[in-house]
Tab-separated table of C-alpha atoms in Angstrom:
chain	number	residue	atom	x	y	z
A	1	MET	CA	0.000	0.000	0.000
A	2	ASN	CA	1.248	3.499	-0.836
A	3	ILE	CA	0.492	6.031	1.896
A	4	LEU	CA	0.882	9.803	1.764
A	5	GLN	CA	1.315	11.686	5.031
A	6	ILE	CA	0.274	15.328	4.684
A	7	THR	CA	1.689	17.593	7.389
A	8	GLY	CA	2.032	21.289	8.140
A	9	GLY	CA	5.802	21.137	7.711
A	10	ALA	CA	8.431	18.780	6.307
A	11	LEU	CA	9.079	15.802	8.555
A	12	SER	CA	12.617	15.544	9.846
A	13	VAL	CA	13.508	12.038	10.989
A	14	GLY	CA	15.773	11.759	14.018
A	15	ASP	CA	15.166	15.195	15.547
A	16	LYS	CA	14.523	14.530	19.250
A	17	THR	CA	13.018	17.975	19.881
A	18	THR	CA	10.228	17.848	17.276
A	19	ASN	CA	6.606	18.381	18.276
A	20	GLY	CA	4.128	15.653	19.183
A	21	ILE	CA	2.378	15.466	15.808
A	22	THR	CA	5.687	15.025	13.999
A	23	ARG	CA	6.846	12.282	16.357
A	24	VAL	CA	3.580	10.384	15.992
A	25	VAL	CA	3.450	10.633	12.187
A	26	ILE	CA	7.038	9.418	11.859
A	27	ARG	CA	6.426	6.610	14.362
A	28	LEU	CA	3.325	5.388	12.501
A	29	SER	CA	4.977	5.693	9.082
A	30	ASP	CA	7.976	3.716	10.272
A	31	TYR	CA	5.576	1.009	11.467
A	32	TYR	CA	3.738	0.892	8.117
A	33	VAL	CA	7.033	0.531	6.239
A	34	ASN	CA	8.714	-2.025	8.486
A	35	HIS	CA	5.708	-4.123	9.483
A	36	TYR	CA	3.650	-4.137	6.272
A	37	HIS	CA	6.344	-3.184	3.694
A	38	ASP	CA	4.193	-0.192	2.644
A	39	ILE	CA	5.702	2.787	0.856
A	40	CYS	CA	5.271	6.124	2.639
A	41	PHE	CA	5.545	9.647	1.249
A	42	ASN	CA	5.362	13.070	2.888
A	43	ALA	CA	3.699	16.166	1.443
A	44	TYR	CA	3.904	19.358	3.466
A	45	LEU	CA	2.421	22.822	3.212
A	46	VAL	CA	5.160	25.028	4.633
A	47	GLY	CA	8.904	25.099	5.064
A	48	LYS	CA	11.798	23.886	2.999
A	49	GLY	CA	12.583	20.276	2.272
A	50	GLN	CA	14.563	18.486	4.960
A	51	ASN	CA	16.405	15.198	5.177
A	52	LYS	CA	13.541	12.726	5.037
A	53	GLY	CA	15.595	9.814	6.348
A	54	ALA	CA	14.715	6.193	5.694
A	55	VAL	CA	10.993	6.339	6.446
A	56	PHE	CA	9.753	8.380	3.483
A	57	SER	CA	10.477	7.324	-0.088
A	58	ASP	CA	9.860	10.833	-1.424
A	59	ASN	CA	8.371	14.144	-0.402
A	60	MET	CA	6.965	17.306	-1.952
A	61	CYS	CA	6.085	20.816	-0.851
A	62	ILE	CA	2.434	21.618	-1.611
A	63	SER	CA	1.998	25.259	-2.583
A	64	ASP	CA	-0.426	27.354	-0.579
A	65	PRO	CA	-3.049	27.573	-2.007
A	66	VAL	CA	-2.729	24.059	-3.357
A	67	ASP	CA	-1.437	23.740	-6.912
A	68	VAL	CA	-3.958	21.271	-8.333
A	69	ASP	CA	-1.797	20.028	-11.214
A	70	SER	CA	1.331	19.441	-9.104
A	71	LEU	CA	-0.482	17.491	-6.409
A	72	TYR	CA	-2.512	15.537	-8.973
A	73	HIS	CA	0.629	14.385	-10.805
A	74	PHE	CA	2.419	13.517	-7.548
A	75	LEU	CA	-0.487	11.373	-6.342
A	76	LYS	CA	-0.787	9.660	-9.715
A	77	GLU	CA	2.947	9.131	-10.221
A	78	LYS	CA	3.419	7.637	-6.720
A	79	HIS	CA	0.293	5.459	-7.018
A	80	ILE	CA	-1.036	6.693	-3.690
A	81	ASP	CA	-3.801	4.535	-2.170
A	82	VAL	CA	-4.646	6.537	0.945
A	83	ILE	CA	-3.833	9.957	2.377
A	84	GLN	CA	-3.425	10.510	6.101
A	85	SER	CA	-3.979	14.215	6.717
A	86	ASN	CA	-2.448	15.661	9.880
A	87	LEU	CA	-3.146	19.344	9.244
A	88	SER	CA	-4.202	21.263	12.334
A	89	SER	CA	-3.877	25.028	11.832
A	90	ASP	CA	-6.963	26.959	10.715
A	91	HIS	CA	-5.166	28.177	7.596
A	92	HIS	CA	-4.078	24.702	6.508
A	93	ILE	CA	-7.466	23.126	7.165
A	94	LYS	CA	-8.922	25.481	4.539
A	95	GLN	CA	-6.873	23.546	1.976
A	96	ILE	CA	-8.430	20.182	2.827
A	97	PRO	CA	-11.471	20.458	0.468
A	98	ARG	CA	-9.157	21.093	-2.486
A	99	ILE	CA	-6.858	18.222	-1.494
A	100	SER	CA	-9.935	16.023	-1.116
A	101	ASP	CA	-11.227	16.888	-4.586
A	102	ILE	CA	-7.888	15.970	-6.162
A	103	ALA	CA	-7.637	12.723	-4.175
A	104	HIS	CA	-11.166	11.597	-4.938
A	105	SER	CA	-10.707	12.294	-8.659
A	106	LEU	CA	-8.072	9.526	-8.506
A	107	ASN	CA	-10.159	7.276	-6.228
A	108	ILE	CA	-7.774	7.908	-3.315
A	109	LYS	CA	-9.197	7.775	0.210
A	110	LEU	CA	-8.601	10.674	2.603
A	111	VAL	CA	-8.369	10.098	6.361
A	112	HIS	CA	-8.054	13.170	8.552
A	113	CYS	CA	-6.644	12.904	12.074
A	114	ILE	CA	-7.857	15.529	14.573
A	115	HIS	CA	-4.711	16.165	16.614
A	116	PHE	CA	-6.554	18.327	19.144
A	117	MET	CA	-9.602	18.205	21.375
A	118	PRO	CA	-12.654	19.345	19.368
A	119	CYS	CA	-13.939	22.703	20.639
A	120	SER	CA	-10.632	23.415	22.391
A	121	GLU	CA	-10.642	26.725	20.516
A	122	SER	CA	-13.348	27.892	22.922
A	123	VAL	CA	-11.220	27.207	26.015
A	124	SER	CA	-9.610	30.381	27.330
A	125	HIS	CA	-7.239	31.068	30.185
A	126	GLY	CA	-6.437	34.649	31.023
A	127	SER	CA	-5.006	35.703	34.360
A	128	ILE	CA	-4.329	38.772	36.470
A	129	GLU	CA	-0.681	37.678	36.662
A	130	GLU	CA	-0.275	38.064	32.891
A	131	ILE	CA	-1.755	41.569	33.069
A	132	ARG	CA	0.601	42.462	35.937
A	133	TYR	CA	3.566	41.082	33.999
A	134	SER	CA	2.681	43.163	30.934
A	135	LEU	CA	2.309	46.299	33.048
A	136	ALA	CA	5.634	45.653	34.800
A	137	HIS	CA	7.395	45.306	31.447
A	138	SER	CA	5.587	48.148	29.629
A	139	GLN	CA	3.942	45.717	27.208
A	140	PRO	CA	0.512	46.135	25.551
A	141	ILE	CA	-2.170	44.805	27.861
A	142	LEU	CA	-5.340	45.067	25.776
A	143	ASP	CA	-5.141	41.497	24.467
A	144	LYS	CA	-4.368	40.200	27.961
A	145	ILE	CA	-7.406	41.994	29.373
A	146	LYS	CA	-9.608	40.635	26.569
A	147	LYS	CA	-8.412	37.102	27.268
A	148	TRP	CA	-9.090	37.553	30.987
A	149	ILE	CA	-12.622	38.856	30.322
A	150	ILE	CA	-13.320	35.932	27.965
A	151	THR	CA	-12.059	33.544	30.645
A	152	ILE	CA	-14.290	34.856	33.405
A	153	GLY	CA	-17.173	35.036	30.896
A	154	GLN	CA	-17.211	31.313	30.175
A	155	PRO	CA	-19.393	29.398	29.308
A	156	TRP	CA	-21.116	32.261	27.476
A	157	SER	CA	-17.974	33.164	25.541
A	158	ALA	CA	-17.377	29.465	24.740
A	159	SER	CA	-20.859	29.161	23.237
A	160	PHE	CA	-20.227	32.144	20.953
A	161	ILE	CA	-16.782	30.921	19.858
A	162	LYS	CA	-18.203	27.471	19.136
A	163	LYS	CA	-20.519	28.965	16.509
A	164	THR	CA	-17.531	30.417	14.651
A	165	LEU	CA	-15.988	26.945	14.283
A	166	ARG	CA	-18.721	25.493	12.068
A	167	SER	CA	-17.129	26.368	8.726
A	168	LYS	CA	-13.733	24.957	9.723
A	169	TYR	CA	-15.188	21.728	11.097
A	170	ASN	CA	-17.482	21.347	8.092
A	171	ASP	CA	-14.491	21.570	5.734
A	172	ILE	CA	-13.082	18.440	7.346
A	173	TYR	CA	-16.396	16.640	7.811
A	174	SER	CA	-17.485	17.047	4.190
A	175	SER	CA	-14.049	16.258	2.708
A	176	ALA	CA	-12.686	13.265	4.616
A	177	ASP	CA	-13.704	9.654	4.099
A	178	LYS	CA	-12.928	9.050	7.767
A	179	ILE	CA	-12.139	11.341	10.684
A	180	VAL	CA	-9.933	9.927	13.434
A	181	VAL	CA	-10.248	11.313	16.953
A	182	PHE	CA	-8.395	10.223	20.076
A	183	SER	CA	-11.277	9.665	22.487
A	184	GLU	CA	-14.933	8.612	22.160
A	185	PRO	CA	-16.406	11.797	23.755
A	186	TYR	CA	-14.593	13.849	21.103
A	187	ILE	CA	-17.014	12.528	18.473
A	188	ASP	CA	-20.010	14.126	20.161
A	189	LYS	CA	-18.069	17.370	20.651
A	190	TYR	CA	-17.303	17.463	16.940
A	191	LEU	CA	-20.828	16.606	15.827
A	192	SER	CA	-22.276	19.302	18.095
A	193	VAL	CA	-20.407	21.897	16.018
A	194	VAL	CA	-21.356	20.671	12.556
A	195	HIS	CA	-24.919	19.783	13.577
A	196	GLU	CA	-24.588	16.262	12.200
A	197	SER	CA	-25.243	12.859	13.740
A	198	ASN	CA	-23.308	10.366	11.601
A	199	LYS	CA	-20.907	8.714	14.046
A	200	LYS	CA	-19.898	6.180	11.389
A	201	LYS	CA	-17.817	8.920	9.804
A	202	PHE	CA	-15.471	8.691	12.807
A	203	GLU	CA	-12.897	6.272	14.152
A	204	THR	CA	-11.366	6.444	17.629
A	205	ILE	CA	-7.643	5.659	17.708
A	206	PRO	CA	-5.340	6.975	20.461
A	207	ASN	CA	-1.775	8.037	19.793
A	208	PRO	CA	0.965	5.431	20.190
A	209	LEU	CA	3.958	5.484	22.476
A	210	THR	CA	6.862	7.237	20.808
A	211	PHE	CA	9.571	5.358	22.733
A	212	SER	CA	10.278	1.671	22.179
A	213	ASN	CA	11.846	0.947	25.555
A	214	PHE	CA	10.324	0.780	29.032
A	215	THR	CA	11.875	1.318	32.443
A	216	GLN	CA	12.211	-1.944	34.339
A	217	PRO	CA	9.722	-2.044	37.256
A	218	ASN	CA	12.518	-2.825	39.722
A	219	ASP	CA	14.298	0.405	38.727
A	220	VAL	CA	11.408	2.696	39.700
A	221	LYS	CA	12.581	2.739	43.318
A	222	TYR	CA	15.875	4.330	42.232
A	223	LYS	CA	14.296	7.416	40.694
A	224	GLN	CA	15.366	10.827	41.972
A	225	LYS	CA	13.340	13.224	44.094
A	226	GLU	CA	12.523	15.316	41.091
A	227	VAL	CA	9.215	16.599	39.754
A	228	LEU	CA	9.303	17.022	35.980
A	229	LEU	CA	7.276	19.127	33.567
A	230	VAL	CA	7.920	18.791	29.811
A	231	SER	CA	5.931	21.291	27.796
A	232	ARG	CA	5.783	24.029	25.244
A	233	LEU	CA	6.086	27.082	27.466
A	234	GLN	CA	2.969	29.066	26.720
A	235	GLU	CA	-0.387	30.116	28.031
A	236	PRO	CA	-3.255	29.460	27.662
A	237	GLN	CA	-3.065	25.787	26.684
A	238	LYS	CA	-0.169	24.496	28.765
A	239	ARG	CA	-0.813	26.675	31.845
A	240	VAL	CA	2.713	26.342	33.204
A	241	SER	CA	1.725	29.210	35.511
A	242	TYR	CA	-0.540	26.715	37.316
A	243	ALA	CA	2.444	24.397	37.868
A	244	LEU	CA	4.368	27.264	39.461
A	245	LYS	CA	1.395	28.086	41.712
A	246	VAL	CA	1.300	24.446	42.793
A	247	TRP	CA	5.039	24.414	43.382
A	248	LYS	CA	4.776	27.556	45.493
A	249	LEU	CA	2.635	25.564	47.952
A	250	VAL	CA	5.098	22.655	47.814
A	251	GLU	CA	8.078	24.845	48.723
A	252	GLN	CA	6.222	26.034	51.818
A	253	ASP	CA	6.476	22.498	53.251
A	254	PRO	CA	9.933	22.009	54.880
A	255	ARG	CA	9.557	18.206	54.653
A	256	LEU	CA	10.047	18.512	50.873
A	257	ASN	CA	13.233	20.591	50.816
A	258	ASP	CA	15.126	17.808	49.030
A	259	TRP	CA	12.765	17.885	46.016
A	260	LYS	CA	13.126	20.059	42.910
A	261	LEU	CA	10.983	21.027	39.925
A	262	THR	CA	12.584	20.683	36.488
A	263	ILE	CA	10.956	22.324	33.450
A	264	VAL	CA	11.996	21.169	29.966
A	265	GLY	CA	10.867	23.120	26.905
A	266	ARG	CA	10.793	26.469	25.176
A	267	GLY	CA	8.060	28.904	24.254
A	268	GLU	CA	6.912	32.482	24.121
A	269	GLY	CA	5.743	32.353	27.744
A	270	GLU	CA	9.192	31.614	29.149
A	271	PRO	CA	9.993	35.208	30.285
A	272	PHE	CA	6.616	35.330	32.045
A	273	TYR	CA	7.366	32.089	33.887
A	274	HIS	CA	10.811	33.292	34.982
A	275	TRP	CA	9.090	36.433	36.310
A	276	LEU	CA	6.604	34.288	38.250
A	277	VAL	CA	9.448	32.273	39.796
A	278	LYS	CA	10.953	35.502	41.125
A	279	ARG	CA	7.561	36.878	42.168
A	280	TYR	CA	6.768	33.714	44.135
A	281	ASN	CA	10.342	33.585	45.497
A	282	LEU	CA	10.779	29.997	44.341
A	283	LYS	CA	14.166	28.448	45.049
A	284	ARG	CA	14.066	24.981	43.514
A	285	VAL	CA	12.760	25.523	39.974
A	286	PHE	CA	15.143	24.787	37.110
A	287	PHE	CA	14.516	25.670	33.432
A	288	GLU	CA	16.430	23.331	31.122
A	289	GLY	CA	15.380	24.714	27.735
A	290	LEU	CA	14.704	22.588	24.669
A	291	GLN	CA	16.233	19.155	25.298
A	292	ASP	CA	15.768	15.501	24.498
A	293	PRO	CA	13.363	14.735	27.369
A	294	ARG	CA	14.112	11.025	27.646
A	295	PRO	CA	16.915	11.286	30.267
A	296	TYR	CA	14.651	13.477	32.387
A	297	TYR	CA	11.790	10.964	32.231
A	298	GLU	CA	14.194	8.187	33.189
A	299	ARG	CA	15.373	9.898	36.365
A	300	ALA	CA	12.321	11.864	37.610
A	301	ALA	CA	10.004	10.192	40.123
A	302	ILE	CA	6.974	12.368	39.346
A	303	PHE	CA	5.657	13.975	36.186
A	304	ILE	CA	3.086	16.778	36.256
A	305	SER	CA	0.838	18.240	33.581
A	306	THR	CA	-1.268	21.332	34.221
A	307	ALA	CA	-2.597	21.842	30.684
A	308	GLY	CA	-6.004	23.428	30.247
A	309	TYR	CA	-6.772	21.082	27.354
A	310	GLU	CA	-5.069	18.446	25.230
A	311	GLY	CA	-5.977	16.232	22.313
A	312	TRP	CA	-3.890	13.274	23.417
A	313	PRO	CA	-0.915	14.316	25.585
A	314	MET	CA	2.256	12.817	24.166
A	315	VAL	CA	4.155	13.762	27.310
A	316	LEU	CA	2.139	11.136	29.206
A	317	MET	CA	2.888	8.612	26.454
A	318	GLU	CA	6.566	9.332	27.148
A	319	ALA	CA	6.518	9.630	30.950
A	320	MET	CA	4.407	6.602	31.867
A	321	PRO	CA	6.585	3.926	30.161
A	322	MET	CA	9.498	5.438	32.072
A	323	GLY	CA	7.795	4.711	35.394
A	324	CYS	CA	6.943	8.301	36.284
A	325	CYS	CA	4.062	8.814	38.680
A	326	CYS	CA	1.911	11.167	36.571
A	327	LEU	CA	-0.536	13.854	37.692
A	328	SER	CA	-2.959	15.795	35.510
A	329	PHE	CA	-5.907	18.112	35.822
A	330	ASP	CA	-9.281	16.733	34.722
A	331	SER	CA	-9.369	19.276	31.893
A	332	TYR	CA	-10.051	17.065	28.855
A	333	ASP	CA	-11.948	13.823	28.248
A	334	ALA	CA	-9.052	11.731	26.957
A	335	ILE	CA	-7.239	11.863	30.307
A	336	HIS	CA	-9.654	9.168	31.534
A	337	ASP	CA	-8.556	6.885	28.676
A	338	ILE	CA	-4.982	7.160	29.912
A	339	ILE	CA	-5.045	7.472	33.714
A	340	VAL	CA	-7.107	5.482	36.166
A	341	ASP	CA	-7.043	7.723	39.204
A	342	GLY	CA	-5.084	6.195	42.070
A	343	TYR	CA	-3.895	3.223	40.016
A	344	ASN	CA	-1.480	4.413	37.320
A	345	GLY	CA	-1.569	8.153	38.061
A	346	ARG	CA	-3.677	10.852	39.663
A	347	ILE	CA	-6.398	13.083	38.194
A	348	ILE	CA	-7.212	16.305	40.040
A	349	PRO	CA	-10.396	18.379	39.497
A	350	ASN	CA	-9.698	21.094	36.939
A	351	ASN	CA	-8.424	24.432	38.295
A	352	ASP	CA	-8.054	23.078	41.861
A	353	ILE	CA	-4.573	24.392	42.642
A	354	LYS	CA	-4.729	23.524	46.349
A	355	GLY	CA	-6.054	20.052	45.586
A	356	TYR	CA	-3.256	19.489	43.061
A	357	ALA	CA	-0.591	20.589	45.570
A	358	LYS	CA	-2.108	18.358	48.267
A	359	CYS	CA	-2.068	15.337	45.958
A	360	LEU	CA	1.465	16.067	44.767
A	361	LYS	CA	2.777	16.437	48.329
A	362	GLU	CA	1.138	13.182	49.380
A	363	LEU	CA	2.959	11.324	46.620
A	364	MET	CA	6.258	13.052	47.353
A	365	LEU	CA	6.008	11.941	50.989
A	366	ASP	CA	4.715	8.404	50.327
A	367	GLU	CA	7.498	6.542	48.535
A	368	GLU	CA	5.712	3.176	48.535
A	369	LYS	CA	2.581	4.579	46.909
A	370	ARG	CA	4.646	6.557	44.408
A	371	ILE	CA	6.597	3.472	43.351
A	372	THR	CA	3.438	1.361	43.032
A	373	ILE	CA	1.773	3.936	40.776
A	374	GLY	CA	4.964	4.237	38.696
A	375	ILE	CA	5.095	0.458	38.162
A	376	ASN	CA	1.405	0.393	37.238
A	377	ALA	CA	2.054	3.228	34.761
A	378	ILE	CA	4.664	1.105	32.994
A	379	GLU	CA	2.376	-1.899	32.742
A	380	SER	CA	-0.716	0.038	31.616
A	381	SER	CA	1.178	1.967	28.940
A	382	HIS	CA	1.628	-1.221	26.913
A	383	ARG	CA	-1.976	-0.627	25.705
A	384	PHE	CA	-0.596	2.121	23.500
A	385	SER	CA	2.328	0.251	21.943
A	386	ILE	CA	3.005	0.905	18.271
A	387	ASP	CA	2.095	-2.710	17.426
A	388	ILE	CA	-1.421	-2.205	18.781
A	389	ILE	CA	-2.073	1.371	17.610
A	390	GLY	CA	-0.274	0.989	14.267
A	391	LYS	CA	-2.373	-2.093	13.440
A	392	ARG	CA	-5.594	-0.189	14.153
A	393	TRP	CA	-4.538	2.540	11.711
A	394	HIS	CA	-3.551	0.023	9.069
A	395	ASP	CA	-6.763	-1.950	9.485
A	396	LEU	CA	-8.647	1.300	8.807
A	397	PHE	CA	-6.642	1.892	5.621
A	398	GLU	CA	-7.324	-1.650	4.442
A	399	GLU	CA	-11.033	-1.283	5.141
A	400	LEU	CA	-11.241	1.958	3.131
A	401	THR	CA	-9.143	0.789	0.186
A	402	GLU	CA	-10.310	-2.824	0.261
A	403	LYS	CA	-6.702	-3.895	0.168
A	404	VAL	CA	-5.362	-6.521	2.545
A	405	VAL	CA	-1.640	-6.145	3.260
A	406	LEU	CA	-0.016	-9.006	5.146
A	407	PRO	CA	2.510	-8.057	7.814
A	408	LEU	CA	6.123	-9.108	7.503
A	409	LEU	CA	6.961	-12.279	9.426
């Protein structure tokens, strides 16, 4: 089977600091090639061509707007059977109907993967701290005030924003042969926007693990007294400011003086977070910048996520196989597909800063419970292995194209 992966930018194989979508697409494509001897190609909408590595047989840059003739000839020349679309930005999604028309003229099936939580565009998080930061640094504050007003005005503001999404969501719904979402409740969220009821249009497939190795259960007890956060450093989605508020309460407990918080990642919110660290007088917060996160997962005992929403958090797919005891706010439906509260992690009611700090401190002080949850995290993460998730994707392709591809022995 010949598969075309369409992405927002050229896929660079081997870059450890790439975003979650890139890591997943490369991981799945590698599985298709090595397990089913498929041929994979990459077409991208922005950026210059990069070293495609061994996964992709060829790639092309699709002009924006899409050049019909160029894409048509590429699809025909490469004998593409199915397209997996991974476009996520509003601007790129506008190109999907044109891509669909070209694909369907050649009897090629189009599967679109929603790499975000439907209706997440209506989730806002504005804070007084951001306004104070902007004032302290003589920065424009109008947008910050607007965001704060929208935040305190939910759910009324969310209802209005949801109405503006209909055209975007309809572009995907009317163009794709199948729409893949990460969690079952996401289907109803999507259908509520487009005012449709056809659930057969959708398939639920979670993201796979991006690492092949797992920490040995016996090694969990040797992890360091380190709390880890790996994230793009920005508000409103990642809400790293919430993590710093939680950590402020942790540092007030003298029993936890031998613990530290390590933050791995970059983003436009980084100066704001450094300012908060000084404002809260935090002493044990360390910013590591953009790094390969694997060594941090391997050594940290606890991993925290304070995101306001996620599609399917790849950081949990990376932390859990490494035996990290993971905590998350109950801020998106898919978290319940990943964490069973108290068994392989902890889920805290959304926005409950004090509750999050209380739960975190309990785990920091209870080594036996922390180790047990870390071991359970390793075992439960096998549900998302590439062999299981990759097969579900490939079965979908075979169903749509009516082609049966036998795996390599």
